Each structure stands twice: as structure tokens, then as C-alpha cells.
mmCIF file of C-alpha atoms in Angstrom:
data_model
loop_
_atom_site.group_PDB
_atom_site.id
_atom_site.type_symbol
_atom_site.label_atom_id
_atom_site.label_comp_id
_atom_site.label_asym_id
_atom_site.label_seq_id
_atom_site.Cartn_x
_atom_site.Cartn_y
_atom_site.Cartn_z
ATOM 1 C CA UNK F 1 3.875 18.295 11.126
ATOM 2 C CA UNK F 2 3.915 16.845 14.357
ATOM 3 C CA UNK F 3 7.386 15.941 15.465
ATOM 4 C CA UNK F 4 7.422 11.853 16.030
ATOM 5 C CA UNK F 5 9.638 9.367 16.850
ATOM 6 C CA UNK F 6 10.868 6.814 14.544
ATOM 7 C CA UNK F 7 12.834 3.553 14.878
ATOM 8 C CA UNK F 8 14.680 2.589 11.030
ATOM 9 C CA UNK F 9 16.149 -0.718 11.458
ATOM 10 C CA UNK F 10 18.622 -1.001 8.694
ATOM 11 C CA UNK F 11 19.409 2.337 9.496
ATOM 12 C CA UNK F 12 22.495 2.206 7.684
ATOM 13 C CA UNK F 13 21.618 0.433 4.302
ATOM 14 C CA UNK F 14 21.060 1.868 1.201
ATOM 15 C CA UNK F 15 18.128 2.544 1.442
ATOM 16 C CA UNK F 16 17.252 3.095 5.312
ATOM 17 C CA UNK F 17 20.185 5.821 5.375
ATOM 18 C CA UNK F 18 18.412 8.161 2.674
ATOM 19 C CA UNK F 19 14.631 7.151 4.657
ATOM 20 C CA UNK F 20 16.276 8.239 8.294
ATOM 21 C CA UNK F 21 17.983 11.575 6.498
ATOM 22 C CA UNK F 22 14.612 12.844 5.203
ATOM 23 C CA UNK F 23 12.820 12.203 8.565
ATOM 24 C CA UNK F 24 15.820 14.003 10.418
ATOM 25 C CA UNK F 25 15.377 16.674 8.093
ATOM 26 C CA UNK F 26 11.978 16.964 8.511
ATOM 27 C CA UNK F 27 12.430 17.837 12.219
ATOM 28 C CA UNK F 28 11.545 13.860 13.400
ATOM 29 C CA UNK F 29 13.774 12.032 15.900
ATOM 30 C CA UNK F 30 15.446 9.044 14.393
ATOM 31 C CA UNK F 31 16.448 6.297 16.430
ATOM 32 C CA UNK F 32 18.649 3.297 14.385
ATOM 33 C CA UNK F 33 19.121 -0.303 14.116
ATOM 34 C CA UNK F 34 21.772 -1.658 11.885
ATOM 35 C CA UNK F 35 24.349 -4.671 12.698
ATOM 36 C CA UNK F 36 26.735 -3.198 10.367
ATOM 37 C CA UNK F 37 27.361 -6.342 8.618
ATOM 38 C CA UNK F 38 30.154 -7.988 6.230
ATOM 39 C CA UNK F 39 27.845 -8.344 3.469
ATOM 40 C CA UNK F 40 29.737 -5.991 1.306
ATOM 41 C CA UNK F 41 32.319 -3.378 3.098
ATOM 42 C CA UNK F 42 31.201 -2.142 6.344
ATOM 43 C CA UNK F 43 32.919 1.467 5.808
ATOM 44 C CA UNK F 44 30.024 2.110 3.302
ATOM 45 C CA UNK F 45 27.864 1.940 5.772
ATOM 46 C CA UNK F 46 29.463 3.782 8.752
ATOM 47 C CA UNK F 47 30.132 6.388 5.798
ATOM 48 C CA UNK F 48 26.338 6.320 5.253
ATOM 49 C CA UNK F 49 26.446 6.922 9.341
ATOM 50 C CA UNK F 50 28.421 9.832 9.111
ATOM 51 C CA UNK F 51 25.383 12.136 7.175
ATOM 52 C CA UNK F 52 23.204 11.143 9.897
ATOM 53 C CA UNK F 53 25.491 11.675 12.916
ATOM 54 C CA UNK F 54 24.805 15.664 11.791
ATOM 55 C CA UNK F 55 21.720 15.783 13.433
ATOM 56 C CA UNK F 56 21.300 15.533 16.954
ATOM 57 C CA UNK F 57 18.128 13.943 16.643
ATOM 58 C CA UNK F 58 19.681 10.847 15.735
ATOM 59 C CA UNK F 59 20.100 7.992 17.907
ATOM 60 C CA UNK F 60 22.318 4.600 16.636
ATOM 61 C CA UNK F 61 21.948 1.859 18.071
ATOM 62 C CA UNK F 62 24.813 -1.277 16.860
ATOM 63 C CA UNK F 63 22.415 -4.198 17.072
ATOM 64 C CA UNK F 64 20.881 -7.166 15.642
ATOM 65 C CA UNK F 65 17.042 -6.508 15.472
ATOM 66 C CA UNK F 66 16.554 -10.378 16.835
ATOM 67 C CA UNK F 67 18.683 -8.459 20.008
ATOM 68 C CA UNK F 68 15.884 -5.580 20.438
ATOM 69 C CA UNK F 69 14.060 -6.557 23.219
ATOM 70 C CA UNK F 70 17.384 -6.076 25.053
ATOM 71 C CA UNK F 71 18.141 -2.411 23.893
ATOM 72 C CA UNK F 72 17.276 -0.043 26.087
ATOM 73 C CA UNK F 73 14.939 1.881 23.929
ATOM 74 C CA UNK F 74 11.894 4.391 25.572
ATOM 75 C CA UNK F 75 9.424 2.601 23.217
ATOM 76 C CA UNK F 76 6.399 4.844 25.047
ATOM 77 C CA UNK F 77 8.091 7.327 22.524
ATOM 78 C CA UNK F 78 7.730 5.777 19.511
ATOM 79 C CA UNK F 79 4.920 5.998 16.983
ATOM 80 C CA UNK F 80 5.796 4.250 14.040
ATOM 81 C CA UNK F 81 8.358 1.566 13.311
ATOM 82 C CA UNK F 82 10.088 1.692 9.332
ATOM 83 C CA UNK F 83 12.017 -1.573 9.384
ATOM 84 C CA UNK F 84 14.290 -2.237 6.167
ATOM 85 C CA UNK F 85 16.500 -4.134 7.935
ATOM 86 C CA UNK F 86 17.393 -7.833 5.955
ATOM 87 C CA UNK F 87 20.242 -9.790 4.461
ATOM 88 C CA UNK F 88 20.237 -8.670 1.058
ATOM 89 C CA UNK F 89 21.091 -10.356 -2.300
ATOM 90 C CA UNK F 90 19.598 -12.635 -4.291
ATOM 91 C CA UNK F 91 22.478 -14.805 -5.565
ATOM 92 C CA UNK F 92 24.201 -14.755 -1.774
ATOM 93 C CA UNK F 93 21.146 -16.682 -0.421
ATOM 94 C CA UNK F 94 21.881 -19.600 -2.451
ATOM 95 C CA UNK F 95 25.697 -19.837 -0.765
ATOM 96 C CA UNK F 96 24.245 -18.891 2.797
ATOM 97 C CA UNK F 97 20.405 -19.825 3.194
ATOM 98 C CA UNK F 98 20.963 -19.481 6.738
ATOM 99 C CA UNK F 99 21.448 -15.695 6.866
ATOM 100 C CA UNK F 100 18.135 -14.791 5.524
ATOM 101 C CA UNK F 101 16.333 -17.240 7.651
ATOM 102 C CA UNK F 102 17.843 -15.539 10.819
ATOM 103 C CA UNK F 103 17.434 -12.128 9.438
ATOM 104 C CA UNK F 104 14.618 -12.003 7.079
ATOM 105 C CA UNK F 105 12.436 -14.494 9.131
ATOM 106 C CA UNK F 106 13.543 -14.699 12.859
ATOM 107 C CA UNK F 107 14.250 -10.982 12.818
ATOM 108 C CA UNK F 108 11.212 -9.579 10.889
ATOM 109 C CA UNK F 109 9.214 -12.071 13.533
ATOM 110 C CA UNK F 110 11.113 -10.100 16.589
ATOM 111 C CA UNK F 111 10.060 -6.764 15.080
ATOM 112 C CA UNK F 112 5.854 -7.552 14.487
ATOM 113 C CA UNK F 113 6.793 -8.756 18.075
ATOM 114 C CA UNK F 114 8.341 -5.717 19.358
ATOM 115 C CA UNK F 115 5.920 -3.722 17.454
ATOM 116 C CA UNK F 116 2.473 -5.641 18.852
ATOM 117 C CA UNK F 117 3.853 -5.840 22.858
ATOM 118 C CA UNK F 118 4.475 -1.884 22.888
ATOM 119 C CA UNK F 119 1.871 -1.259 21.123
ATOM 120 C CA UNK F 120 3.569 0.587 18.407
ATOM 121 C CA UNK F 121 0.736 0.056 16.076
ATOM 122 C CA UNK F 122 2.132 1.583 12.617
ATOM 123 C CA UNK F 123 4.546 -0.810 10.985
ATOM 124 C CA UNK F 124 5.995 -0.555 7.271
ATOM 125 C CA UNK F 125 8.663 -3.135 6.306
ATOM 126 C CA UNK F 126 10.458 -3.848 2.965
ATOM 127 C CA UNK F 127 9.447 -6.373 0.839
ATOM 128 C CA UNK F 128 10.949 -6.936 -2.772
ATOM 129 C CA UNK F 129 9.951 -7.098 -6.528
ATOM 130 C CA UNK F 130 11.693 -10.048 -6.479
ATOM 131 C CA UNK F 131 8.322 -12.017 -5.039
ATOM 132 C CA UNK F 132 6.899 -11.632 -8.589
ATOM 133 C CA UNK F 133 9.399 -14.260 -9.784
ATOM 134 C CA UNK F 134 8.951 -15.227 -13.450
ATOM 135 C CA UNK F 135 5.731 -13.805 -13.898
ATOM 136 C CA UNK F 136 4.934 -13.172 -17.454
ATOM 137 C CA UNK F 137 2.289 -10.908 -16.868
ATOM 138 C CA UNK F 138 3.154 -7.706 -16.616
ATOM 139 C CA UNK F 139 3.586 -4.704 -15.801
ATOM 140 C CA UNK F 140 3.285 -6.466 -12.191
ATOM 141 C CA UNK F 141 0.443 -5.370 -10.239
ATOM 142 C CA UNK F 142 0.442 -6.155 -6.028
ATOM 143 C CA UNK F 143 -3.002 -9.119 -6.419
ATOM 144 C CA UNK F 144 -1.503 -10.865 -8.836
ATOM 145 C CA UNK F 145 0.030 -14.510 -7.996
ATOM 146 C CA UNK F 146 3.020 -14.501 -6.013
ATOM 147 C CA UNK F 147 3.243 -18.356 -5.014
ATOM 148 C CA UNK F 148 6.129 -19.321 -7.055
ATOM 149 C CA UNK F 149 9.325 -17.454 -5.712
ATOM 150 C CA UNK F 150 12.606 -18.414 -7.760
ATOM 151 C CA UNK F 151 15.126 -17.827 -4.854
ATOM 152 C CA UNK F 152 15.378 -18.145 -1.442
ATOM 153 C CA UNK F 153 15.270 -14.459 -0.817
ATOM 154 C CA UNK F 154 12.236 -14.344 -2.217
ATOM 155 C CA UNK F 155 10.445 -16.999 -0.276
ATOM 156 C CA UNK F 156 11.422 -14.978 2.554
ATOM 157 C CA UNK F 157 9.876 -11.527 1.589
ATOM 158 C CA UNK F 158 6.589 -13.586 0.708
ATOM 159 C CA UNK F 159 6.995 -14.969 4.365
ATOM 160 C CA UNK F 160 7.070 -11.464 5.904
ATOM 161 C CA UNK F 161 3.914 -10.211 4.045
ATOM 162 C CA UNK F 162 2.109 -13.143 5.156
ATOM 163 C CA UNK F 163 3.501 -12.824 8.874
ATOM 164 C CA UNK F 164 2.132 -9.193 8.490
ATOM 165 C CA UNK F 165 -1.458 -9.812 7.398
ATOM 166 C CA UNK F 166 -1.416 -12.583 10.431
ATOM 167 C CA UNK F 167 -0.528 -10.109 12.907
ATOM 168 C CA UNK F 168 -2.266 -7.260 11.422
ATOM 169 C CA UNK F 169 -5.604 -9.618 11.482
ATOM 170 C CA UNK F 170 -5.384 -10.825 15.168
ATOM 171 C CA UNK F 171 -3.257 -7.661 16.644
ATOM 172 C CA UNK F 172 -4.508 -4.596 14.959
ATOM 173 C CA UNK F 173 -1.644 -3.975 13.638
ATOM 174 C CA UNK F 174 -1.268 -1.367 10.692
ATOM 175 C CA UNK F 175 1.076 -3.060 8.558
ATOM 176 C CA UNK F 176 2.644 -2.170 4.875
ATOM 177 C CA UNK F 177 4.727 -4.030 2.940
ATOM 178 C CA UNK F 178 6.741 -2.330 0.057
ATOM 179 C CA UNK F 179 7.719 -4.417 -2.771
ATOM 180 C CA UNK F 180 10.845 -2.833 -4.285
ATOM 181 C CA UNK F 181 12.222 -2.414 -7.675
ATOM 182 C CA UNK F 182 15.629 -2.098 -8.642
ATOM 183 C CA UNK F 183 16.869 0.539 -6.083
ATOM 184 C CA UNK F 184 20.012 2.685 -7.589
ATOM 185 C CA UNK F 185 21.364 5.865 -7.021
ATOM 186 C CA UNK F 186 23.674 7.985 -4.881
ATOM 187 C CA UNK F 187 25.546 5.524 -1.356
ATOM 188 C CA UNK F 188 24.435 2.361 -3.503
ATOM 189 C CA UNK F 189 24.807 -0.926 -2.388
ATOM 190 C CA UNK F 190 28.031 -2.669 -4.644
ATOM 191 C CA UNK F 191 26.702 -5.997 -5.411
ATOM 192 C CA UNK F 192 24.013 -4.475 -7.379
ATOM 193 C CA UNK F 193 24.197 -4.021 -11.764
ATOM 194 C CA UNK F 194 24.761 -0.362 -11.272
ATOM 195 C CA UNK F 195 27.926 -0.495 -8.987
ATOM 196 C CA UNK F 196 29.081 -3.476 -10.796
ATOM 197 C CA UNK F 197 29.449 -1.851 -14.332
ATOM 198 C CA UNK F 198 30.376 1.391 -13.158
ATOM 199 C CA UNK F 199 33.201 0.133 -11.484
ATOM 200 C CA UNK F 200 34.509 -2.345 -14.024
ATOM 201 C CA UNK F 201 34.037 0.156 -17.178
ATOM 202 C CA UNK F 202 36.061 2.340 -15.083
ATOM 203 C CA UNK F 203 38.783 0.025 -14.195
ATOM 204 C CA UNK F 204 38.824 -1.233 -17.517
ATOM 205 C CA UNK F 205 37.214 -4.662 -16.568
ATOM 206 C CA UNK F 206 34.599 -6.601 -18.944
ATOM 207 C CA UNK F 207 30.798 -6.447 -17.634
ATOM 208 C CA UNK F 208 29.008 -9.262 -17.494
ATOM 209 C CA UNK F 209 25.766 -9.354 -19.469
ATOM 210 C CA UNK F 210 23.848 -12.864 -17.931
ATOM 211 C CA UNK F 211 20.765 -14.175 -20.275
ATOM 212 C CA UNK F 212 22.913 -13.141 -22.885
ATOM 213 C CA UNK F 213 21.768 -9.368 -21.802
ATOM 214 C CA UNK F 214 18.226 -10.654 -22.523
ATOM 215 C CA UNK F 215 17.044 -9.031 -19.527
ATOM 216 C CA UNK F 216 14.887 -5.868 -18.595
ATOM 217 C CA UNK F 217 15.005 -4.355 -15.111
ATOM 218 C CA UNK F 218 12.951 -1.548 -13.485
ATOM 219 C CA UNK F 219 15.393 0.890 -12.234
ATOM 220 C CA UNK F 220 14.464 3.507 -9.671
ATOM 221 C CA UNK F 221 15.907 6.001 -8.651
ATOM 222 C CA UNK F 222 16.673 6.375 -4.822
ATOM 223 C CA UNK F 223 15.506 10.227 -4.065
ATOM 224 C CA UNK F 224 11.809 8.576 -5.870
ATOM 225 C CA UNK F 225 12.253 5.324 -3.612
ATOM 226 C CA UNK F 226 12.698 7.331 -0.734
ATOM 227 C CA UNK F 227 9.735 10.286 -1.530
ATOM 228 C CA UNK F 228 7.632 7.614 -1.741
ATOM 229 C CA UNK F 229 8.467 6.037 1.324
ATOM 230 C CA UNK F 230 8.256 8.778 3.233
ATOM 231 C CA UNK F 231 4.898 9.160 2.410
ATOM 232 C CA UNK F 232 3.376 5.354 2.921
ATOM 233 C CA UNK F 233 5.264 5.969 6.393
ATOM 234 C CA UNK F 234 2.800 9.185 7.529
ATOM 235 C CA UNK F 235 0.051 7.641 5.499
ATOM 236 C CA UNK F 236 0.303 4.628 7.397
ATOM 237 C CA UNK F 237 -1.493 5.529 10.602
ATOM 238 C CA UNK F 238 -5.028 3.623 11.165
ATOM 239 C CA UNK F 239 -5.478 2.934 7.702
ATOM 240 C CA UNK F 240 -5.455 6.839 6.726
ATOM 241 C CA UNK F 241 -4.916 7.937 3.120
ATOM 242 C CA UNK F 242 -7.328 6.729 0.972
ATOM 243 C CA UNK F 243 -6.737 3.275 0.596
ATOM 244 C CA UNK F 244 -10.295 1.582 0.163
ATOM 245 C CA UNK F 245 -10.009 -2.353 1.566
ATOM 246 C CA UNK F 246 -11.898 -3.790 -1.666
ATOM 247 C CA UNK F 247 -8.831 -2.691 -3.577
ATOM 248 C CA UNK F 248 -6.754 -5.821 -4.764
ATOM 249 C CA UNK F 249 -3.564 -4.800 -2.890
ATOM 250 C CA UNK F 250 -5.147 -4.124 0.155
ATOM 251 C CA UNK F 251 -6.576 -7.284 2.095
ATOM 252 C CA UNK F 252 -8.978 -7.723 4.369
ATOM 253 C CA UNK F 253 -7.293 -7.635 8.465
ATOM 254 C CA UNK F 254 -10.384 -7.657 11.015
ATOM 255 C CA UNK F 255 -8.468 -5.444 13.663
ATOM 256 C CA UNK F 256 -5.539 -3.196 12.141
ATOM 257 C CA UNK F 257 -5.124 -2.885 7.948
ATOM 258 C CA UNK F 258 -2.948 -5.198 5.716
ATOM 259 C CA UNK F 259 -1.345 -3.529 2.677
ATOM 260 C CA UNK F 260 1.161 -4.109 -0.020
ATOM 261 C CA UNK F 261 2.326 -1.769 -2.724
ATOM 262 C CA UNK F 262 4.845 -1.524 -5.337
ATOM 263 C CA UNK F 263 7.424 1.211 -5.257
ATOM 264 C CA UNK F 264 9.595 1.093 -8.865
ATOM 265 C CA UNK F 265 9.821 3.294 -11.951
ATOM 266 C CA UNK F 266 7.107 1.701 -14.340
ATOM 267 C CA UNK F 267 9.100 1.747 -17.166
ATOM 268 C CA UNK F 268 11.703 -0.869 -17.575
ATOM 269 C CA UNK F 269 14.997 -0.359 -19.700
ATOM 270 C CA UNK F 270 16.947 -3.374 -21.312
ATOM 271 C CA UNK F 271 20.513 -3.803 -19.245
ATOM 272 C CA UNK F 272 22.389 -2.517 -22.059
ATOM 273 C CA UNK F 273 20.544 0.991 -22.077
ATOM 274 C CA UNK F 274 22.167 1.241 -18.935
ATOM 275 C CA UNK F 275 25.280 0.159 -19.839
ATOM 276 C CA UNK F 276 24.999 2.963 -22.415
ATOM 277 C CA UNK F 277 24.112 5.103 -19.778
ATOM 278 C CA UNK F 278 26.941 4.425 -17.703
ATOM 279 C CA UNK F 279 29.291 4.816 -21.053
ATOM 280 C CA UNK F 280 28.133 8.328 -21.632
ATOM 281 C CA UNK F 281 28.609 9.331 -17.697
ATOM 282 C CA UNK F 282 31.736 7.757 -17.437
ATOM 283 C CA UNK F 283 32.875 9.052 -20.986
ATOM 284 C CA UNK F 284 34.301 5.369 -21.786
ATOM 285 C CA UNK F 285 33.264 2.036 -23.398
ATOM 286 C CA UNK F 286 32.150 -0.595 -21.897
ATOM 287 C CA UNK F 287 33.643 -4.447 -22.919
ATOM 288 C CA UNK F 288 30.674 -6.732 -22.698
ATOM 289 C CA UNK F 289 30.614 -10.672 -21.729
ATOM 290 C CA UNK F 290 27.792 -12.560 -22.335
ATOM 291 C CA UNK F 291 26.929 -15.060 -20.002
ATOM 292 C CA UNK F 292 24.283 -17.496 -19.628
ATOM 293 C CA UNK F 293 21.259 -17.458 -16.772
ATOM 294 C CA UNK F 294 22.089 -17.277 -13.057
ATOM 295 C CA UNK F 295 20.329 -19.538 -10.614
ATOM 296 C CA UNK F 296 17.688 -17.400 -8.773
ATOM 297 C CA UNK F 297 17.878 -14.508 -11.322
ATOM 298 C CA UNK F 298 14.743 -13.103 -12.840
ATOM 299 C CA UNK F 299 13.816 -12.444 -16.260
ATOM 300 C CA UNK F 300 12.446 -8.598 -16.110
ATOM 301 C CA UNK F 301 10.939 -6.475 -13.512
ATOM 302 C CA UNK F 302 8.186 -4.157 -14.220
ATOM 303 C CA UNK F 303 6.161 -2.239 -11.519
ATOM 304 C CA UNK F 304 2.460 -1.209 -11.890
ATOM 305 C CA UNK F 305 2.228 1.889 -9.843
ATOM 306 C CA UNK F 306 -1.430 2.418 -10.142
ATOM 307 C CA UNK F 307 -2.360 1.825 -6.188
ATOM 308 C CA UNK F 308 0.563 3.620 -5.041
ATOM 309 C CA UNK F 309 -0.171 6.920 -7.178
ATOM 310 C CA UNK F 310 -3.487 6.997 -6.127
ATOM 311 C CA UNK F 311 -2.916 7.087 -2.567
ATOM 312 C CA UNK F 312 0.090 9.228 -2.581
ATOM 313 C CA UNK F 313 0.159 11.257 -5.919
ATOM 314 C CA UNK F 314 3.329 8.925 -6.432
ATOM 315 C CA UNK F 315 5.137 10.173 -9.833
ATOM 316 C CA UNK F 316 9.316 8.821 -10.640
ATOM 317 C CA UNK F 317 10.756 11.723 -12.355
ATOM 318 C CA UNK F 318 14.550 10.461 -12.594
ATOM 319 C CA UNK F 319 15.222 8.996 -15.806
ATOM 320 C CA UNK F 320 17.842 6.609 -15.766
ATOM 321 C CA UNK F 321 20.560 9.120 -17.575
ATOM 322 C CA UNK F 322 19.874 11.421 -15.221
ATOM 323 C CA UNK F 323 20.135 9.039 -11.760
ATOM 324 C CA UNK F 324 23.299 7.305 -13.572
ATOM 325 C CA UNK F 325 25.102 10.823 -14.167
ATOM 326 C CA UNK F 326 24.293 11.260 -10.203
ATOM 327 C CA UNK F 327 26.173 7.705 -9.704
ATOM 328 C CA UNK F 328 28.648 8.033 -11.412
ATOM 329 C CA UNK F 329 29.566 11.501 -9.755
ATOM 330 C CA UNK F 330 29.653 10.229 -6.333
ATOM 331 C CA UNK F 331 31.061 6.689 -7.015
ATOM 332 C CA UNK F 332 33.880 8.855 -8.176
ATOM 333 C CA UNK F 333 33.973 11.150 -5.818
ATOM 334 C CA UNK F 334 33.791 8.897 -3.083
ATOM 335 C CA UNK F 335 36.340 5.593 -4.369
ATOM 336 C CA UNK F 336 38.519 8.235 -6.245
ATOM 337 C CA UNK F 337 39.766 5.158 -8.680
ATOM 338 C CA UNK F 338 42.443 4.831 -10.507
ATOM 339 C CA UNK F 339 41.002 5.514 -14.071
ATOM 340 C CA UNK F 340 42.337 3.058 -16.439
ATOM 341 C CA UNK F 341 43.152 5.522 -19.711
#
């Protein structure tokens, strides 16, 4: 393959870390955005830094991507932009609306922007299964209604696939949206379920089961997330890879190509399978409060993968007592806690 130049924004998120260490390992020059946030503890993420610093085809840039206009980046270099930059969390957006309008809207605008004035035509930006809301049909498949967002984060993911199909219709740009599901794994992020209950069943703290644990939630593994990824990024180019534009999750842009696609496990696990999951990797049992609904929170998660394994041969093969075991092992290997006998 070809050896390309990549900007990641988000370069040091969960996610965006394990993307930029496959393309650096692939031989591809990597050059990343991240503003190294206080979201949750910045020393994850310069730790996340650290694997990537290895290769000296990386390039980090300390930046907020509404600020990239004003880095000095050789953009007649760069062939494809992968931004997963955004503020993250679904319950935080309720305490601080104004973070995900900066980031998720003002800052995904700045990127189409950046993307359409140097011409850097291939774009592929994270969305979120969290657009689905409610739904109560599932498994959830990418043309089915998506009008009725239950949190603020939400609204804003449905805002950046329509920004995309606008400038993918009238600038030819090649755009593709990933809806996620349930990311885990390996450098996780610690406001998610996964973190949460690994570190309180460790430190001998209750877990909190909200819905009364009435709740189902498509976990994916990160090494599938980021596969998969991968792929959609060197499929991307002028609409290559199979993707037929009658297809339901690919719409209709009279210049580039418009796409959206699910990326989860398609097979959703009630939360106290994983809690059992964490029990057995952690060899302890878990105390469990049940709590009512949180504002914002959704019901279940459940991916169709149909469009995605068609294009890509897309298959998850981590089961969630495998990709827990692979948690737990470097949550403890990287906090070292203080095991509460």
C-alpha cells in the first residue's frame, strides 16, 4: 500500500490513539490533533501519546481543531482526514451544553471547512449509536428514523451527519460518518460502564445498575472498532468499495458520496452479563445498586451490521469475556490499585 498521509484529530482519545497506531504501523505518516482536555485525567491521554511517540512518523500537534487553520500543517500532503475528535459523554452534556456545541458543532464545521478549502476530499468522522435514541426497532439499521435524539450529545452527532451530506452534495466531498456502539477495551475512556465497574468491584465499591439493570448495551470491542475503521478509511476514496448509492445508508450527494454506517458488535448483552464478566476477570463479587433511569440515557443499543459487512467483510470476533479479561489486565497493570481483600 501506498504510503499516505493522515491527519487523526482526537489523536489521543480512546479511540483515535488505537486508529493512529494501526496507520503508523502500517507504514502511513500520522499527523495529530488532540487538545488534551480535562474531561477525565489528561495523563491517560499523554499515556495513550507515549505508544505513538515510537514511531517517527508521527507528528502531534496540541490544538483545538476550531484552531487548525492556524497550525502550520503542509496540507498539499494530506490525503485523507479521520477526525474523532468531540467532547464526549452523554450525561456531561446535560451539566455543560456548551462544550459540545463548540466542539461537536463549531469544530466538526472547521474540519468539513479545512477539509473542502485544501481540497482534502476523503473525510470520515465519528458519529454515535447514541442518534438511534429510544428506538424500539431493532437491531438498528443506518435508514431508519433518527429525528428524535434523547440528549444533547446526540443532537449534535445528528448535526454532523447532516453538515456532511450538505457539504458532500455541494463540495464533492467524500464523507462517512460512523455511528458507534459501546466502544471498550484496552486505554478505555473511565466514565464509561466498563471502567466504572471494574474499578469499583476492585476497590470494593457498589456498582450502580440504573433502569434497575433493565438495560442491554452493544459492547465492542476496540481491536474490532478499530479493524473496521481502518478499512472505511482506505475504502473511503471516491466512493470506492462497493457501496451502491440506492442502498438505504448511503444517500444521494450530486458531487462527492454521503455515507453512514454502523460499527458495533450485533449482539447485545444485558449489563449484568458484564458485570459477571468483570467478576470472573477480576476473581471478586460485585455489590450491586439499583438505581432508577438517568436523564439522556438510552434503553438498549443494538447494531445491524449488514451494510458494513458487505462492503468490508466486517466480522467482531471478541466476545465480551474475552475483551473484559483484556481490561481488566491492563486496568491493572496500568492503575496498579490497591486491591481491597
Amino acid at each position: 500500500m501506498e504510503k499516505e498521509t493522515i491527519i487523526v484529530t482526537g489523536i489521543a482519545g480512546f479511540i483515535g490513539a488505537h486508529c493512529g497506531l494501526r496507520l503508523l504501523e502500517m507504514g502511513h505518516r500520522v499527523i495529530g490533533i488532540d487538545n488534551i482536555n480535562s474531561y477525565y485525567d489528561p495523563k491517560l491521554k499523554r499515556s495513550r501519546l507515549e505508544l505513538l511517540n515510537k514511531f517517527k512518523e508521527f507528528e502531534f500537534l496540541q490544538s483545538d481543531i476550531q484552531a487548525i487553520d492556524d497550525l502550520r500543517i503542509n496540507h498539499s500532503n494530506v490525503s485523507r482526514i479521520l477526525h474523532l475528535a468531540a467532547q464526549a459523554g452523554v450525561r456531561y452534556s446535560i451539566e455543560n451544553p456548551e462544550a459540545y456545541i463548540q466542539s461537536n458543532l463549531v469544530g466538526f464545521c472547521r474540519m468539513l471547512e479545512y477539509s473542502r478549502k485544501h481540497n482534502i476530499r476523503d473525510f470520515v468522522y465519528a458519529s454515535s449509536s447514541s442518534v438511534y435514541g429510544n428506538s424500539n426497532s431493532v437491531p438498528f439499521f443506518e435508514g431508519q428514523d433518527t429525528e428524535q435524539p434523547v440528549s444533547l450529545y446526540a443532537a449534535t452527532k445528528k448535526s454532523n451527519e447532516l453538515l456532511a451530506h450538505s457539504y458532500a452534495h455541494l463540495y464533492g466531498l467524500h464523507c462517512t460518518g460512523l455511528r458507534f456502539f459501546t466502544v471498550y477495551g484496552p486505554w478505555g475512556r473511565p466514565d464509561m460502564a466498563p471502567y466504572l465497574f471494574t474499578d469499583a468491584v476492585l476497590k470494593g465499591r457498589p456498582i450502580k445498575l440504573f433502569n434497575h439493570g433493565e438495560m442491554l448495551r452493544d459492547f465492542t470491542y476496540i481491536d474490532d472498532i478499530a479493524d473496521a475503521v481502518i478499512k472505511v478509511v482506505f475504502a473511503n476514496k471516491k466512493g470506492e468499495g462497493g457501496f451502491s448509492p440506492g442502498k438505504q445508508f448511503a444517500k444521494t450527494a450530486s458531487q462527492g458520496s454521503f455515507r453512514i454506517l454502523n460499527i458495533g458488535n450485533n449482539s447485545p448483552i444485558p449489563l449484568n452479563k458484564l458485570v459477571e464478566a468483570i467478576e470472573t476477570a477480576t476473581q471478586k463479587k460485585a455489590e450491586i445498586v439499583f438505581e432508577c433511569m438517568q436523564p439522556g440515557d438510552v434503553k438498549k443499543t443494538y447494531a445491524s451490521i449488514d451494510t458494513l459487512a458487505e462492503w468490508i467483510a466486517f466480522q467482531p470476533t471478541t466476545k465480551i469475556e474475552q475483551g473484559i479479561q483484556k481490561f481488566v489486565d491492563w486496568y491493572l497493570n496500568y492503575y496498579q490499585p490497591k486491591i481491597v481483600p
